[in-house]
mmCIF file with all atom_site columns, C-alpha atoms in Angstrom:
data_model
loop_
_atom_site.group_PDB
_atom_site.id
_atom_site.type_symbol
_atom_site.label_atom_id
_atom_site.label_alt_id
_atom_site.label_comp_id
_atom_site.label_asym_id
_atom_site.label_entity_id
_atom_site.label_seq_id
_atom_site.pdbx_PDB_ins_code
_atom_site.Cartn_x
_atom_site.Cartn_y
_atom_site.Cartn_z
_atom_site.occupancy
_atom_site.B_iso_or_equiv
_atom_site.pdbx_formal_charge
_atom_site.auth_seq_id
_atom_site.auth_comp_id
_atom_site.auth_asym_id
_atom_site.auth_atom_id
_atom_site.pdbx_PDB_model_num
ATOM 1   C CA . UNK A 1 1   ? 0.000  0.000  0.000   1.00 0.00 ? 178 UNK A CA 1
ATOM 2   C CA . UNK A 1 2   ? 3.249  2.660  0.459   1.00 0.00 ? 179 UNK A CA 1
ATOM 3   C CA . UNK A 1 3   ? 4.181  2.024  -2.874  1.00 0.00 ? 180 UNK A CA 1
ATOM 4   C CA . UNK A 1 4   ? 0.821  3.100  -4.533  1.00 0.00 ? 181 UNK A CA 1
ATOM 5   C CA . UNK A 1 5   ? 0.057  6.187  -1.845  1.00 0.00 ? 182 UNK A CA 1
ATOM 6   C CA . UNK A 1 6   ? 4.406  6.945  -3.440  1.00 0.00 ? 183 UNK A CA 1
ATOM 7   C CA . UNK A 1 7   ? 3.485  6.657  -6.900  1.00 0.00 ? 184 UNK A CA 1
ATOM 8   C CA . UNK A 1 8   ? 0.583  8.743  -6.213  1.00 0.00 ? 185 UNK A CA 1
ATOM 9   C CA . UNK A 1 9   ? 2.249  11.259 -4.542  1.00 0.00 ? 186 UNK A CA 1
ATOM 10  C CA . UNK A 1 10  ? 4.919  11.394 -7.029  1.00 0.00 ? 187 UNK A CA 1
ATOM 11  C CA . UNK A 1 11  ? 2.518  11.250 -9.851  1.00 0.00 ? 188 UNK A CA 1
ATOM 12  C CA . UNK A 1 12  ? 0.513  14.958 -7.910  1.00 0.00 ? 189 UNK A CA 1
ATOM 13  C CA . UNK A 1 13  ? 4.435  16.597 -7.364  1.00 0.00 ? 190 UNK A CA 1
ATOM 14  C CA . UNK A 1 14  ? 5.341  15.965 -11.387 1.00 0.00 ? 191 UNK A CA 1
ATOM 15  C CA . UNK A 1 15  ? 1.684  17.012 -12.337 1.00 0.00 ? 192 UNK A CA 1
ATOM 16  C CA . UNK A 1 16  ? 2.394  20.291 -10.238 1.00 0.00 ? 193 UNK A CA 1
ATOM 17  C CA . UNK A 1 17  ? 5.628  20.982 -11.635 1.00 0.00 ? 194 UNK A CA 1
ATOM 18  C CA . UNK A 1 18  ? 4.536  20.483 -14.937 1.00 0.00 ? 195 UNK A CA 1
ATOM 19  C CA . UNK A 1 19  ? 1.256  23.176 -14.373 1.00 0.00 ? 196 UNK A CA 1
ATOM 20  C CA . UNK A 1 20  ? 4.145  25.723 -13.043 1.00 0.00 ? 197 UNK A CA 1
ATOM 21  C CA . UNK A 1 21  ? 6.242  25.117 -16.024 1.00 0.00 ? 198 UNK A CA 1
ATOM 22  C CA . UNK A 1 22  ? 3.505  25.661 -18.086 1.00 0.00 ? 199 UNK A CA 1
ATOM 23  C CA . UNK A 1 23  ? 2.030  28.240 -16.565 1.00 0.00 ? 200 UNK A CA 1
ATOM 24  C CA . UNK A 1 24  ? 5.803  30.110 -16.266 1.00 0.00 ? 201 UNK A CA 1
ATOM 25  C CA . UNK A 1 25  ? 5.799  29.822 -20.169 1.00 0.00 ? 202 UNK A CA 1
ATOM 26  C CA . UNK A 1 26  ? 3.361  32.885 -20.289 1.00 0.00 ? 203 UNK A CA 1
ATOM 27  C CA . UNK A 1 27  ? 5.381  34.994 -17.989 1.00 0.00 ? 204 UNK A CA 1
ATOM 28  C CA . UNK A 1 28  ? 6.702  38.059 -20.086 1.00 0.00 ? 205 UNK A CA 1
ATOM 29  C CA . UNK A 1 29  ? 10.360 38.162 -21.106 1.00 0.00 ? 206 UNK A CA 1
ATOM 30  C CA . UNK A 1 30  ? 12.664 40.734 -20.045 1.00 0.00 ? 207 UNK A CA 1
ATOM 31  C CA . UNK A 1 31  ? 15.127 42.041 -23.219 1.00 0.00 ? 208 UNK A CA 1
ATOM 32  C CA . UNK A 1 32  ? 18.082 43.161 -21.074 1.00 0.00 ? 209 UNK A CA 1
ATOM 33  C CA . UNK A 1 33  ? 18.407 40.381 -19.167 1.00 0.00 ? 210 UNK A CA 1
ATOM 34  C CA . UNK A 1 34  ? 19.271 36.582 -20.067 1.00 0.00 ? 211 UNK A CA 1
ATOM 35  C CA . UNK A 1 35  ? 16.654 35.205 -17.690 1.00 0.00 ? 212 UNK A CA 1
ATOM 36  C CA . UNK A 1 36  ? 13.213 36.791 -16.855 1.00 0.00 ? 213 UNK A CA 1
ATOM 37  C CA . UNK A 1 37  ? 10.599 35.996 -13.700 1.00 0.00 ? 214 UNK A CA 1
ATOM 38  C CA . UNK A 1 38  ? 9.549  32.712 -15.230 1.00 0.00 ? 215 UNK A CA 1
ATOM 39  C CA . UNK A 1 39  ? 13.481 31.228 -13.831 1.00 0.00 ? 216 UNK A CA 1
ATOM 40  C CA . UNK A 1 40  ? 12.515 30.662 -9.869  1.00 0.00 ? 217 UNK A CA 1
ATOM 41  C CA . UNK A 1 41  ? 9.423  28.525 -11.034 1.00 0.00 ? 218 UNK A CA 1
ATOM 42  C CA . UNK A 1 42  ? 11.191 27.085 -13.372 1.00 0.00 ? 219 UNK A CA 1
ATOM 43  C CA . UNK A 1 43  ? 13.553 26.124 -10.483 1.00 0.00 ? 220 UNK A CA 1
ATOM 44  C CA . UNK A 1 44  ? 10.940 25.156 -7.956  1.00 0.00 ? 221 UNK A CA 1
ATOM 45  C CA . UNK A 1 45  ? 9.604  22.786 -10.597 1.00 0.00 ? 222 UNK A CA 1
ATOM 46  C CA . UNK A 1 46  ? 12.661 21.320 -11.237 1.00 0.00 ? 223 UNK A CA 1
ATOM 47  C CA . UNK A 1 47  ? 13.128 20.663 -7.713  1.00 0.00 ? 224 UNK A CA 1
ATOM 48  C CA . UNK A 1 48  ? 9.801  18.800 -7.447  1.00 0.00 ? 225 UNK A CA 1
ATOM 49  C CA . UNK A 1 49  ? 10.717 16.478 -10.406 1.00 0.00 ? 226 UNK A CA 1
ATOM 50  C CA . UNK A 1 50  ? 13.670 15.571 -8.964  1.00 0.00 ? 227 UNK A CA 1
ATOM 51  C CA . UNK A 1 51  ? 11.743 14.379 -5.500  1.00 0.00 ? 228 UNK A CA 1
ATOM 52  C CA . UNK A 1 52  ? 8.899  12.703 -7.405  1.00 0.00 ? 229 UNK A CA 1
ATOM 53  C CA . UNK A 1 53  ? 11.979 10.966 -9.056  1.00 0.00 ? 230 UNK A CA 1
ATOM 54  C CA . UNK A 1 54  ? 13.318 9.925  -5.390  1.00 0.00 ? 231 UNK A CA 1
ATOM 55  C CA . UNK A 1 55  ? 9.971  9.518  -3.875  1.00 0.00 ? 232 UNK A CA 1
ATOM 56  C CA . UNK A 1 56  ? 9.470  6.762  -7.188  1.00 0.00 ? 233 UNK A CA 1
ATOM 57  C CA . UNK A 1 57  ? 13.017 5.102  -6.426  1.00 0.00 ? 234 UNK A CA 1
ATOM 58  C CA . UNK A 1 58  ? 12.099 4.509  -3.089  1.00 0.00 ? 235 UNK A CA 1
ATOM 59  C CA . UNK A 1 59  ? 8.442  3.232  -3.714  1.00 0.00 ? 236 UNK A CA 1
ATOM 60  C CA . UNK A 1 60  ? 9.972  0.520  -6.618  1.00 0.00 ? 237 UNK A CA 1
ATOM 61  C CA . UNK A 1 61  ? 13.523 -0.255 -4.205  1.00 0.00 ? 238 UNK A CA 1
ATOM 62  C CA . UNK A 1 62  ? 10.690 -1.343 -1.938  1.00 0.00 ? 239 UNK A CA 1
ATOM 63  C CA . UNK A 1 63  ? 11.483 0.757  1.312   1.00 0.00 ? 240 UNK A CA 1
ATOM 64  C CA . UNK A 1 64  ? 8.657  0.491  3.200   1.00 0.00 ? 241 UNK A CA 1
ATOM 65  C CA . UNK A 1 65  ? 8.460  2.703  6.025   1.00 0.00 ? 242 UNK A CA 1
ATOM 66  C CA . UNK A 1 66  ? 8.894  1.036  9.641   1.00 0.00 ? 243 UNK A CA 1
ATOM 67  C CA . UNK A 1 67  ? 5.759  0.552  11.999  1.00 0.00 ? 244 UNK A CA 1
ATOM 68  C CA . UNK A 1 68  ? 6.277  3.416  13.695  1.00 0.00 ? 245 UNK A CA 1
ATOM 69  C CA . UNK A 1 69  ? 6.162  5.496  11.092  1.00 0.00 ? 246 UNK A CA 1
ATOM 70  C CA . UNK A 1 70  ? 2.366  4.649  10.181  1.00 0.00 ? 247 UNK A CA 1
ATOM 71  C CA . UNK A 1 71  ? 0.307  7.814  11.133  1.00 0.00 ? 248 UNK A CA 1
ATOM 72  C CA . UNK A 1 72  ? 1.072  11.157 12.391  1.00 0.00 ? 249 UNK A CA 1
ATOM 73  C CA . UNK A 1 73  ? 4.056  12.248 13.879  1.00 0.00 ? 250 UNK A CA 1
ATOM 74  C CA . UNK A 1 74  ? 3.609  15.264 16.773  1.00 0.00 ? 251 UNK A CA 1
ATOM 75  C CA . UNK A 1 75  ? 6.992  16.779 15.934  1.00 0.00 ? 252 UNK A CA 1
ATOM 76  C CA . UNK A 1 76  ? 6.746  16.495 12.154  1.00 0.00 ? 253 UNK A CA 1
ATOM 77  C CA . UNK A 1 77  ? 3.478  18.116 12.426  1.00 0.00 ? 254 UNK A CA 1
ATOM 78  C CA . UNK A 1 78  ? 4.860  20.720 15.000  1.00 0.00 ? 255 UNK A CA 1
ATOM 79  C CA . UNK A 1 79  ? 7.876  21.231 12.668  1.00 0.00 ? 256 UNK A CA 1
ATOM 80  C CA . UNK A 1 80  ? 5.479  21.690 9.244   1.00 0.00 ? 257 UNK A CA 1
ATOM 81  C CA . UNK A 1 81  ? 3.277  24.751 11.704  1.00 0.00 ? 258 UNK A CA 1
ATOM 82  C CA . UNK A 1 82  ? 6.599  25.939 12.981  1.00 0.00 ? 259 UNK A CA 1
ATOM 83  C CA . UNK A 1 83  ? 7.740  26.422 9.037   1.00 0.00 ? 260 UNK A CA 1
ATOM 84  C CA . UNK A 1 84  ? 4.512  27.993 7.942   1.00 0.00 ? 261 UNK A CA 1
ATOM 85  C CA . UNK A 1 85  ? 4.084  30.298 10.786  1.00 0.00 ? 262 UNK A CA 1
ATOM 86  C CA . UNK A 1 86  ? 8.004  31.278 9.535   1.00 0.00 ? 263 UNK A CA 1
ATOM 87  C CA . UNK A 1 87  ? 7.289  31.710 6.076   1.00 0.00 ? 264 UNK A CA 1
ATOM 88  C CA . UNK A 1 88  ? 4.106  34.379 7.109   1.00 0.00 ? 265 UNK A CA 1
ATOM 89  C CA . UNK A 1 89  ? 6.441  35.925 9.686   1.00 0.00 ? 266 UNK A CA 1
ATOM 90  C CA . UNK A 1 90  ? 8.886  36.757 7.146   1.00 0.00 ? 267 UNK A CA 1
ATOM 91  C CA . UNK A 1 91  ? 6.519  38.203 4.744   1.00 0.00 ? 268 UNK A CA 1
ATOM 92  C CA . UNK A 1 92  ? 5.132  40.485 7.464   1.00 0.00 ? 269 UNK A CA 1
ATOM 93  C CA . UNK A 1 93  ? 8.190  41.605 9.140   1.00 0.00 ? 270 UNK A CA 1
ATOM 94  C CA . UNK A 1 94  ? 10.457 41.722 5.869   1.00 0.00 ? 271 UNK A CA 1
ATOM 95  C CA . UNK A 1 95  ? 10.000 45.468 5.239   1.00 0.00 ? 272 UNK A CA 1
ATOM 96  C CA . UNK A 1 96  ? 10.237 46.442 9.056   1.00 0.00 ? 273 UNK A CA 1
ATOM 97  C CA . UNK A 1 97  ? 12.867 44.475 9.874   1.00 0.00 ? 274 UNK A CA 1
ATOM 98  C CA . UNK A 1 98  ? 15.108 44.215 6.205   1.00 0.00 ? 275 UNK A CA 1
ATOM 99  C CA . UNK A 1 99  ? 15.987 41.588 4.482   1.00 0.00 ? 276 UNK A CA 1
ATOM 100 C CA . UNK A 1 100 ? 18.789 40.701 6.143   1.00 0.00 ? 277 UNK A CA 1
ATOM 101 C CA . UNK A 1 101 ? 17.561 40.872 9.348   1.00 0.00 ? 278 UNK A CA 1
ATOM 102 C CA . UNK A 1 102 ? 14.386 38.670 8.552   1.00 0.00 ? 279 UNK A CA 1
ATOM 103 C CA . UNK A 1 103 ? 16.860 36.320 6.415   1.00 0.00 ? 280 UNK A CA 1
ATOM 104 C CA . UNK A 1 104 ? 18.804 35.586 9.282   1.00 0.00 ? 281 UNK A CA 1
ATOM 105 C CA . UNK A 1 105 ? 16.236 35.039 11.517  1.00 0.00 ? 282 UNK A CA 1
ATOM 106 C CA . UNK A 1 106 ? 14.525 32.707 9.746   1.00 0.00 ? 283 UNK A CA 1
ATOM 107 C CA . UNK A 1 107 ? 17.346 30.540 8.839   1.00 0.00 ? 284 UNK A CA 1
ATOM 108 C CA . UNK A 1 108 ? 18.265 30.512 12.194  1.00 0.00 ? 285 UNK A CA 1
ATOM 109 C CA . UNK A 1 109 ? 14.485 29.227 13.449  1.00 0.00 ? 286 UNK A CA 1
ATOM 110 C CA . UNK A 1 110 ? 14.377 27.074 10.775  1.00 0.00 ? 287 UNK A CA 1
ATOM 111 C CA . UNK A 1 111 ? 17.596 25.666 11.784  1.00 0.00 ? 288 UNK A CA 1
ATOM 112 C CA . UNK A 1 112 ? 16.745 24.845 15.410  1.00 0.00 ? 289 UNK A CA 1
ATOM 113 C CA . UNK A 1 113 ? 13.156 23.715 13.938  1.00 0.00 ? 290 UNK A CA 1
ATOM 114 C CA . UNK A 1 114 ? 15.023 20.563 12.435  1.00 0.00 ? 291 UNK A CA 1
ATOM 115 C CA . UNK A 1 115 ? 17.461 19.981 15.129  1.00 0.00 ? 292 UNK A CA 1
ATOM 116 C CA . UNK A 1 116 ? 20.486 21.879 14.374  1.00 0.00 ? 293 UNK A CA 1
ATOM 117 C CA . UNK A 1 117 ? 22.879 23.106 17.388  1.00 0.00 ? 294 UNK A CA 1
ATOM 118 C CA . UNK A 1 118 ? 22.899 27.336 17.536  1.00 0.00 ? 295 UNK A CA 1
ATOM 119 C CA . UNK A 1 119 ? 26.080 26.980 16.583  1.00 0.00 ? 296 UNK A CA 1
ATOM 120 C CA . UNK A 1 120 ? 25.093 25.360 12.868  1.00 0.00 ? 297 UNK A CA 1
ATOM 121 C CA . UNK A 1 121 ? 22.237 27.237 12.953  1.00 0.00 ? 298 UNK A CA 1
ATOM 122 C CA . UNK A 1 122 ? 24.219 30.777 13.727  1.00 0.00 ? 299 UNK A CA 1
ATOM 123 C CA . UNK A 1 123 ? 26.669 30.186 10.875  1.00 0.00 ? 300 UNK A CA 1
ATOM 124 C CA . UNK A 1 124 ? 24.224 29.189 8.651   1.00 0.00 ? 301 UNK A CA 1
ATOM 125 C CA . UNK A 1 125 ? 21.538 32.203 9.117   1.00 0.00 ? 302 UNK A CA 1
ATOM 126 C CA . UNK A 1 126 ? 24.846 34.268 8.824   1.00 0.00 ? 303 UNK A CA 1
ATOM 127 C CA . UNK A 1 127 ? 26.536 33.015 5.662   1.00 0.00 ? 304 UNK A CA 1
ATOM 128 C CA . UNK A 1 128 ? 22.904 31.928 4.394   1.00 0.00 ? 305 UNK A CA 1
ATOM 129 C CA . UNK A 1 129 ? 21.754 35.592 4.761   1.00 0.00 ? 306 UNK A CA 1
ATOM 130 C CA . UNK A 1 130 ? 24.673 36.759 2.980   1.00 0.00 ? 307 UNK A CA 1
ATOM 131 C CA . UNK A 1 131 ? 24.966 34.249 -0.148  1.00 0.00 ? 308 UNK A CA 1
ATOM 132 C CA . UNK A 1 132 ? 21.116 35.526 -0.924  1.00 0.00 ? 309 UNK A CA 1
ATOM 133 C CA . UNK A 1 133 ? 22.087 38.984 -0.566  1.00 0.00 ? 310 UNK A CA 1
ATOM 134 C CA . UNK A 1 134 ? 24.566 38.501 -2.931  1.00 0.00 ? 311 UNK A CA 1
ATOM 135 C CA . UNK A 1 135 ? 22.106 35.896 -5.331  1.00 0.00 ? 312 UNK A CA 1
ATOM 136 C CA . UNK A 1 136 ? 19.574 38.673 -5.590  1.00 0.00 ? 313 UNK A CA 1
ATOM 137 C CA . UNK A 1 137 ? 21.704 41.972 -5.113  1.00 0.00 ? 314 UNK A CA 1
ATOM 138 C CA . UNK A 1 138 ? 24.594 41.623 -7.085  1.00 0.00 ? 315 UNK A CA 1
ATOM 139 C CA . UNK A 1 139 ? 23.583 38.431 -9.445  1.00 0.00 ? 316 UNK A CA 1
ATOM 140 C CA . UNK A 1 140 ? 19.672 39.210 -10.017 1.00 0.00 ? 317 UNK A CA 1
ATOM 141 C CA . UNK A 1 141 ? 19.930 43.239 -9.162  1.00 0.00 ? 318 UNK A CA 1
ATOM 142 C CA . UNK A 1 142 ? 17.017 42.704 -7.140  1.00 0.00 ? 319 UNK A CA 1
ATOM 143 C CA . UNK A 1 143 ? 16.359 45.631 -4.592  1.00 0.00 ? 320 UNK A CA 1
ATOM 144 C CA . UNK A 1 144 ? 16.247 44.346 -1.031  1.00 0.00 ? 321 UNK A CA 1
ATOM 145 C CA . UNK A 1 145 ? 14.696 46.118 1.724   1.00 0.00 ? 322 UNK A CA 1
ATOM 146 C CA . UNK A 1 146 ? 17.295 47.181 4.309   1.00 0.00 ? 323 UNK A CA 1
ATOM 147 C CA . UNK A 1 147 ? 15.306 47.914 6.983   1.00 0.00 ? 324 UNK A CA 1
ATOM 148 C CA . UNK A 1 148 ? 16.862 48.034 10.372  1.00 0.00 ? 325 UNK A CA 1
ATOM 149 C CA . UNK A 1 149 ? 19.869 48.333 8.635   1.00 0.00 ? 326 UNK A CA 1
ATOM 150 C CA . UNK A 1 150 ? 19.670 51.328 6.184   1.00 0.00 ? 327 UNK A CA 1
ATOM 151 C CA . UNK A 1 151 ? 21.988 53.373 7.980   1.00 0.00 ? 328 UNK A CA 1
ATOM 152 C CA . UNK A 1 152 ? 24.439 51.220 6.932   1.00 0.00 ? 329 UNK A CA 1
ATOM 153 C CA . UNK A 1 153 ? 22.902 50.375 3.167   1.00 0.00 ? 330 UNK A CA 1
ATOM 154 C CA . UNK A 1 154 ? 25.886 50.458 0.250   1.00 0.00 ? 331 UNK A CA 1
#
């Protein structure tokens, strides 16, 4: 029964990567640049492919999951809340707090959410923070909110 309620799932990620892909397609181009907004979907979609294609190796290797893993798990469910209350705290308190600020924070959260040390999950809201400023600031000359920091803003 795992392996059909895989396939299935597998079967609903490709189907929804395939509706972004298409649905990117219509996005309007952008002449002075070599990609336009249809490339993060495009990513995103990519990404689900690839775990349908790992979610189908695992149904047809025949790993079943072990008893205990039947039904809900409290801190998996805990941990899935935890994300999405992180996701709509970033969104609110991006332009009051800058993106760097609200980067780091959530990295860090999202860190300890999975069971990282502070000490992972310090250097990775720090260096995470500042490999996406760079992505979107210097690589996709998106403008970032600064926020708390503008007196400092270069």
């Amino acid at each position: 029964m795992t392996g059909r309620r895989d396939i299935l799932a597998g079967a609903a990620l490709i189907a929804l990567a395939l509706a972004m892909i298409w649905e990117a397609r219509g996005f309007p181009s952008i002449r002075a640049m070599a990609y336009g907004p249809d490339l993060f979907p495009n990513i995103i979609a990519g990404g689900l492919i690839l775990s349908a294609l790992g979610i189908y190796l695992e149904a047809f290797r025949g790993a079943a999951p072990s008893p205990d893993d039947e039904g809900l798990d409290r801190r998996g469910v805990l941990a899935f809340g935890g994300i999405v209350l992180l996701v709509a705290g970033f969104a609110i308190l991006l332009p009051i707090l800058g993106f760097h600020v609200a980067a780091a924070l959530t990295l860090l959260i999202s860190t300890m959410i999975f069971g990282g040390s502070w000490i992972v999950a310090a250097m990775v809201a720090v260096s995470g923070s500042i490999v996406l400023h760079y992505i979107f600031y210097s690589f996709l000359r998106v403008v970032l909110p600064w926020g708390l920091l503008a007196p400092v803003a270069w």
